[in-house]
Coordinates of C-alpha atoms in Angstrom, one line a residue:
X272 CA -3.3 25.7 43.4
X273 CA -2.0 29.2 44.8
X274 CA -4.7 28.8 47.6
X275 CA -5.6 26.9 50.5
X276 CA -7.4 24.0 50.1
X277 CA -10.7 25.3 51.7
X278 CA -10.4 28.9 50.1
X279 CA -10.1 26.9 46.8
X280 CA -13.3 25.4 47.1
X281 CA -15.0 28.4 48.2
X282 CA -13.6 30.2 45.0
X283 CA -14.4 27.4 43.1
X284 CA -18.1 27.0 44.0
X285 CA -18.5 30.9 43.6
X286 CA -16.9 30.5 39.8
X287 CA -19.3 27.9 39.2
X288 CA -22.6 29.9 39.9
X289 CA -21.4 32.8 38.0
X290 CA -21.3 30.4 35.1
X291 CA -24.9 28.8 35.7
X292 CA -26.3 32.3 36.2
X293 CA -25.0 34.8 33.5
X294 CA -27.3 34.2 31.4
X295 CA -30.9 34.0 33.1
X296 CA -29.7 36.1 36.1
X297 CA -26.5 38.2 35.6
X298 CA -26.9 40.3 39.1
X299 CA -26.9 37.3 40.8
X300 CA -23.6 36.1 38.9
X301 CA -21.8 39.5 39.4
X302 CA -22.9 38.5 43.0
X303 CA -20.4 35.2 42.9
X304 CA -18.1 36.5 41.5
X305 CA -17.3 39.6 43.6
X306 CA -17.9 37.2 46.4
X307 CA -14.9 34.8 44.7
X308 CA -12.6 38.3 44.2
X309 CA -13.4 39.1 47.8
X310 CA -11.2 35.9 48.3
X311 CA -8.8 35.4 45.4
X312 CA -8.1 39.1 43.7
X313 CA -5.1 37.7 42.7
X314 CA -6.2 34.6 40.3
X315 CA -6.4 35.5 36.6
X316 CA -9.9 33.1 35.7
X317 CA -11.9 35.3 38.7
X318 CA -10.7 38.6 37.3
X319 CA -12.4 37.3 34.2
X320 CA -15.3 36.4 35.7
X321 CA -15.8 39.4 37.1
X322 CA -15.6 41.2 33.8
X323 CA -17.8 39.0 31.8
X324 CA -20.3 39.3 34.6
X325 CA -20.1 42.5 34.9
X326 CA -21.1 43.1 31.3
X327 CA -23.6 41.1 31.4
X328 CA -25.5 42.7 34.4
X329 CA -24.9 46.4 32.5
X330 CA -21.5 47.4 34.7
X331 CA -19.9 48.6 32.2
X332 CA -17.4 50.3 34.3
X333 CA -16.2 47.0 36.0
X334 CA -16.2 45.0 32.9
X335 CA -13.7 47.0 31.3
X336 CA -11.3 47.6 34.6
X337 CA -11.7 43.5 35.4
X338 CA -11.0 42.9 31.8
X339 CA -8.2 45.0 31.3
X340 CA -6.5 43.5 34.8
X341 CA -7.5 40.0 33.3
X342 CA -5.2 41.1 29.7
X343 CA -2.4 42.3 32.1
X344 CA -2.4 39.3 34.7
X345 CA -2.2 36.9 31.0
X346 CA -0.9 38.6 28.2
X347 CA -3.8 37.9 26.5
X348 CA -6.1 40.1 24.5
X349 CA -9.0 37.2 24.6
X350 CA -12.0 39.9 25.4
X351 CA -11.4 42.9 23.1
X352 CA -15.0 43.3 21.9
X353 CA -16.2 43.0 25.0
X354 CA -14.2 45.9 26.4
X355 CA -15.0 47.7 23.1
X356 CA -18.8 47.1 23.2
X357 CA -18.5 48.6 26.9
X358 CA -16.9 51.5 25.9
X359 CA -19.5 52.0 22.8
X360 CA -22.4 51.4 25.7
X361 CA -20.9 54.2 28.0
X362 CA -20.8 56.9 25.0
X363 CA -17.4 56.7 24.0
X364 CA -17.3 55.0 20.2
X365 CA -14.3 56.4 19.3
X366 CA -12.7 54.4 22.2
X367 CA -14.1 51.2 20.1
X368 CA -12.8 51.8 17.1
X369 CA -9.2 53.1 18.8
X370 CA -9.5 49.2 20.0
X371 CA -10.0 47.8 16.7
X372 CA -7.3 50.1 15.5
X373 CA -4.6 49.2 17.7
X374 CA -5.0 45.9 18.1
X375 CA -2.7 43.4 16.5
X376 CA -4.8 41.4 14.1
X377 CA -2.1 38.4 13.5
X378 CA -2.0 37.5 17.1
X379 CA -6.1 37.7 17.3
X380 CA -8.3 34.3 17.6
X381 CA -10.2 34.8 14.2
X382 CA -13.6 34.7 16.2
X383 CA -11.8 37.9 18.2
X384 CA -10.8 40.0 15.6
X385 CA -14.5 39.3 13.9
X386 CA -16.3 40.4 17.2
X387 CA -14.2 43.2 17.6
X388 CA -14.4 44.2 13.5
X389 CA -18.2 43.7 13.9
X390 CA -18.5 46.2 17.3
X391 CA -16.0 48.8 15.7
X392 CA -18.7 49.0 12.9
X393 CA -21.4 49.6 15.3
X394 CA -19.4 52.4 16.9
X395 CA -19.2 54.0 13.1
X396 CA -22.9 53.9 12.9
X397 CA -23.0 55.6 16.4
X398 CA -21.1 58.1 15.1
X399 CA -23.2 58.7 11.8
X400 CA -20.5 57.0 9.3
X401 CA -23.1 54.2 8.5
X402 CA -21.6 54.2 4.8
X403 CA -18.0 53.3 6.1
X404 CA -19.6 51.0 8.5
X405 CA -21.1 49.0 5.6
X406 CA -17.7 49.0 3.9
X407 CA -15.7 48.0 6.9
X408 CA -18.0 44.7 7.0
X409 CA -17.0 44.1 3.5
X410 CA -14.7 41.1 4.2
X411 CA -13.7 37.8 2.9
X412 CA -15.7 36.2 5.8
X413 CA -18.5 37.7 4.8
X414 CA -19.0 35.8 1.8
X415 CA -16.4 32.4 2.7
X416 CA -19.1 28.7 2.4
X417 CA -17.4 27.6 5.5
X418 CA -19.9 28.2 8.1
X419 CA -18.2 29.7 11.6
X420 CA -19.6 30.2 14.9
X421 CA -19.4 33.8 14.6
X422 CA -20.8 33.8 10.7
X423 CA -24.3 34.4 11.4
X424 CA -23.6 37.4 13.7
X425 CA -21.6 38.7 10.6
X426 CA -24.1 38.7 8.1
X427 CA -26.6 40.0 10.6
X428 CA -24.2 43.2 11.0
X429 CA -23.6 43.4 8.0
X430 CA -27.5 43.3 6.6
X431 CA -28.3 46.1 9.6
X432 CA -25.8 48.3 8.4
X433 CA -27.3 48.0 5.2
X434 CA -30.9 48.9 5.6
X435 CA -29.4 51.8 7.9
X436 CA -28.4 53.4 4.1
X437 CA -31.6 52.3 3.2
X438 CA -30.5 49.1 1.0
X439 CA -33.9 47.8 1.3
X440 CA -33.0 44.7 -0.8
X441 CA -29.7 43.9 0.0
X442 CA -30.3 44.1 3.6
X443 CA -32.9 41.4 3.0
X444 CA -30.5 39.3 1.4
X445 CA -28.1 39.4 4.0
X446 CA -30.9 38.8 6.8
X447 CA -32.1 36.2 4.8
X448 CA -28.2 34.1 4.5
X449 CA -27.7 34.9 8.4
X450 CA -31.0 33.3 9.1
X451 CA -30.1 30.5 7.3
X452 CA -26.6 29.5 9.0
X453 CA -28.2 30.7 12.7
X454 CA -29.2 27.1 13.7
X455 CA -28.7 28.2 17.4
X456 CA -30.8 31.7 17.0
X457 CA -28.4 34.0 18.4
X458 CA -29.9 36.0 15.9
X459 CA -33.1 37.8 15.5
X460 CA -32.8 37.6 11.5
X461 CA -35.8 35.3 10.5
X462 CA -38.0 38.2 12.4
X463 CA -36.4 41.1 10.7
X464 CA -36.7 39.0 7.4
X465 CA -40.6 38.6 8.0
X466 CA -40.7 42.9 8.8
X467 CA -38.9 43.5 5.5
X468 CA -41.6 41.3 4.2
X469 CA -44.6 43.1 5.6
X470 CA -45.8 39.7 7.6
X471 CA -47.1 40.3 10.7
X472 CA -46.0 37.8 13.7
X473 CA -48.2 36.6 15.9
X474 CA -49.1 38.1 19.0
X475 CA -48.3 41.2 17.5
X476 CA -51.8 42.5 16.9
X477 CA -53.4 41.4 20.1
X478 CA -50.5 43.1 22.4
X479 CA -51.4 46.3 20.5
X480 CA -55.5 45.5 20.9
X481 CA -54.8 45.5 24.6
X482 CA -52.3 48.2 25.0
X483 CA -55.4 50.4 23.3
X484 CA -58.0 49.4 25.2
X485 CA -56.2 49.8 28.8
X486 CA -56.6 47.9 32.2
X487 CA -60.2 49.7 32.4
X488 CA -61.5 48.7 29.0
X489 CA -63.5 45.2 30.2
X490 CA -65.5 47.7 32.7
X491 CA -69.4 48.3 31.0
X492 CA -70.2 51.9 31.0
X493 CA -73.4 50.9 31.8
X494 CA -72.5 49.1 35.2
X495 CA -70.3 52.5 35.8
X496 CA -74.0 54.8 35.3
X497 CA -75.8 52.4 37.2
X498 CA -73.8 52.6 40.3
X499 CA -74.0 56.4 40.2
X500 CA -77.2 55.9 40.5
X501 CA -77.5 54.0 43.2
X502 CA -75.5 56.5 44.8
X503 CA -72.1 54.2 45.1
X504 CA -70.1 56.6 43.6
X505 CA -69.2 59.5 45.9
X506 CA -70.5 63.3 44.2
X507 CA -69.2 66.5 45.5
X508 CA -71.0 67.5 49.4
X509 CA -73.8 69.1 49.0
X510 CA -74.0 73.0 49.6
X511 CA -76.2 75.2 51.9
X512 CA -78.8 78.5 50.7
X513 CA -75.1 80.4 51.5
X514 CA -73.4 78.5 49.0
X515 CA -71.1 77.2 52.5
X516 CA -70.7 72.9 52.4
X517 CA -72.9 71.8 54.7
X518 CA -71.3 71.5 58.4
X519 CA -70.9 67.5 59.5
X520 CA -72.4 66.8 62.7
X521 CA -70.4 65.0 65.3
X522 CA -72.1 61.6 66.4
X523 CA -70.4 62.8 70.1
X524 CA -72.4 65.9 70.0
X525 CA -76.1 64.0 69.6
X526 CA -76.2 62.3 72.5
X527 CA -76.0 64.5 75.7
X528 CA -74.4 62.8 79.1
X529 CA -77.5 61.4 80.5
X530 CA -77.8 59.3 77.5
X531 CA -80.8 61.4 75.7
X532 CA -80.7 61.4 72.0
X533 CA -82.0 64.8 71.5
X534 CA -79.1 66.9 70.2
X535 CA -77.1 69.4 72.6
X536 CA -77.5 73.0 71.4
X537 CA -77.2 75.0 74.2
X538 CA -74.2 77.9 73.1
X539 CA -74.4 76.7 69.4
X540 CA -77.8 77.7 68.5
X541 CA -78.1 80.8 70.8
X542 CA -74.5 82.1 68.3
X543 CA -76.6 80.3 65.6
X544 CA -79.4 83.0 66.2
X545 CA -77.2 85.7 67.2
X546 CA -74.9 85.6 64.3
X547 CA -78.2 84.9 61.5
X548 CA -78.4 88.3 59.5
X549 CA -82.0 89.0 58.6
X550 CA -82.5 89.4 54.9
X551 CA -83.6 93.1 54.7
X552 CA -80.3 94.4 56.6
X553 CA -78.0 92.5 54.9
X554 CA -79.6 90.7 51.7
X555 CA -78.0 89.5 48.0
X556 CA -78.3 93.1 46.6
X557 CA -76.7 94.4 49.7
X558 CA -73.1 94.5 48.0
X559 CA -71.9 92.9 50.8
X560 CA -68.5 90.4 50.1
X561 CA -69.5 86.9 50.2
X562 CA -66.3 86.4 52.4
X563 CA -67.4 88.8 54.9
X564 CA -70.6 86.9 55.5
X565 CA -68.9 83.7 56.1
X566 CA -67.0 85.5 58.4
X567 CA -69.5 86.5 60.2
X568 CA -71.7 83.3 60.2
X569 CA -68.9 82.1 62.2
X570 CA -67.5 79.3 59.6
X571 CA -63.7 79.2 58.5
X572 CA -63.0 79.7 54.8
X573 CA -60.3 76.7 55.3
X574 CA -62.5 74.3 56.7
X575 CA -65.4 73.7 59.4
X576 CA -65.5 75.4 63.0
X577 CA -64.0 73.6 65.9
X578 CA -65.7 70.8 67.3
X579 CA -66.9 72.4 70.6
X580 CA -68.3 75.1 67.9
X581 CA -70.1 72.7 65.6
X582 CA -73.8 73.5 64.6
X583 CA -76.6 70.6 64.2
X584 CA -78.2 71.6 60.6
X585 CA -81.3 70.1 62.6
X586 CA -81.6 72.8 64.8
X587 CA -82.9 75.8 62.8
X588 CA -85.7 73.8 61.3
X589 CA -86.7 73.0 65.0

């Protein structure tokens, strides 16, 4: 009410995409709802949004800071765990549990202080105090017949914590209870329960039969020899009597200007002739250095001669 009319309804048509998209697309809801702080900074429910969106999209930086501003604009302390489990996901559990310390547990929603209790544990196991974290799950809750929303996250923590000490059994229990109260599967605890068991789910074994094989596997070896033999895969260029690659041949260079398709040698194969060693003056016994004869012959150890210099191979055969 704080805003004009048309600035309201901007704000309020931001508000309402960040909540359509925070779950299936949380950039795109961060998105909103900077665009709706762009225009009302000053309105409690879109410093919230910000903050939830914002920790949903990974920005754990801006989820706590919008959070925090959200706690001081309304004297509530509605997203504790959510500031907590930002603080555990940028490194700093002891901040989490400082949370769960200092926080007045009286004036906590239950489902709060149970989101909160449930990330301080996690932030114990960070820490390597995975026994403590099992016995600061160890509440009446735990084990109360009245089912809560946040009941089946409970148990779930509390049967992780457990097989992290290796309380094979136990943890199966407890997977086993949260699977049965998590009608809405906000839970993975019906698959952990079938690992414990040893059952394989399916879809399992054919992701890992194709992540061995590789993209290339449906390729026939045989198709792969055959077109190396019919010369479609490309081999190394083939090498002279001097052990030199054999010089390419410019197409300009066979064809003169008058249109004749003999080949122009002219200056190349009078150097050709000049620069040829004969064999008893300078043969393999000689002692010579290889590189010194491929100086001399006129080609460039770091790649072919110019292309006014180029030589047809053609021409000493002729």
């Amino acid at each position: 009410m704080s805003l004009a009319k048309p600035v309201a309804e901007s704000v309020a048509r931001h508000l309402v995409a960040t909540g359509a998209l925070i779950d299936d697309d949380p950039e795109g809801a961060l998105a909103h709802a900077l665009a709706a702080r762009r225009l009302a900074s000053r309105i409690s429910a879109v410093r919230e949004a910000v903050g939830l969106a914002a920790y949903h999209a990974g920005e754990w930086q801006t989820a706590i800071a919008e959070l925090r501003t959200y706690h001081r604009m309304t004297g509530e302390q509605s997203h504790l765990a959510v500031i907590a489990d930002s603080e555990r996901a940028l490194g700093r559990p002891e901040r989490a549990i400082d949370l769960f310390r200092g926080a007045d547990q009286e004036k906590l929603d239950r489902s709060v202080a149970t989101e909160l209790l449930i990330v301080a544990a996690g932030a114990r196991g960070d820490l390597g105090q995975k026994d403590a974290a099992v016995a600061m799950l160890q509440v009446r809750e735990l084990t109360a017949e009245a089912t809560e929303p946040w009941t089946a996250r409970l148990r779930y923590a509390y049967a992780d914590a457990l097989l992290a000490v290796d309380r094979r059994e136990e943890a199966r229990e407890w997977f086993s209870r949260a699977a049965e109260v998590d009608v809405d599967g906000e839970t993975d605890a019906a698959e952990r329960l079938l690992e414990l068991d040893g059952v394989l789910i399916e879809g399992d074994e054919e992701d890992d039969d194709e992540d061995v094989a590789g993209p290339d596997a449906e390729s026939d070896p045989a198709d792969r020899d055959g077109a190396e033999a019919d010369g479609e895969v490309a081999g190394p260029a083939p090498e002279d009597e001097t052990g030199d690659s054999a010089v390419s041949v410019d197409p300009a260079a066979s064809v003169d200007r008058d249109g004749d398709s003999e080949p122009r040698v002219e200056a190349s194969e009078a150097a050709a002739d000049v620069d040829r060693v004969p064999a008893d003056e300078d043969g393999p016994d000689s002692g010579s250095d290889p590189a010194d004869r491929t100086e001399e012959s006129g080609t460039s150890k770091t790649g072919p001669a110019p292309a006014e210099g180029r030589v047809d191979p053609a021409a000493d055969q002729r």
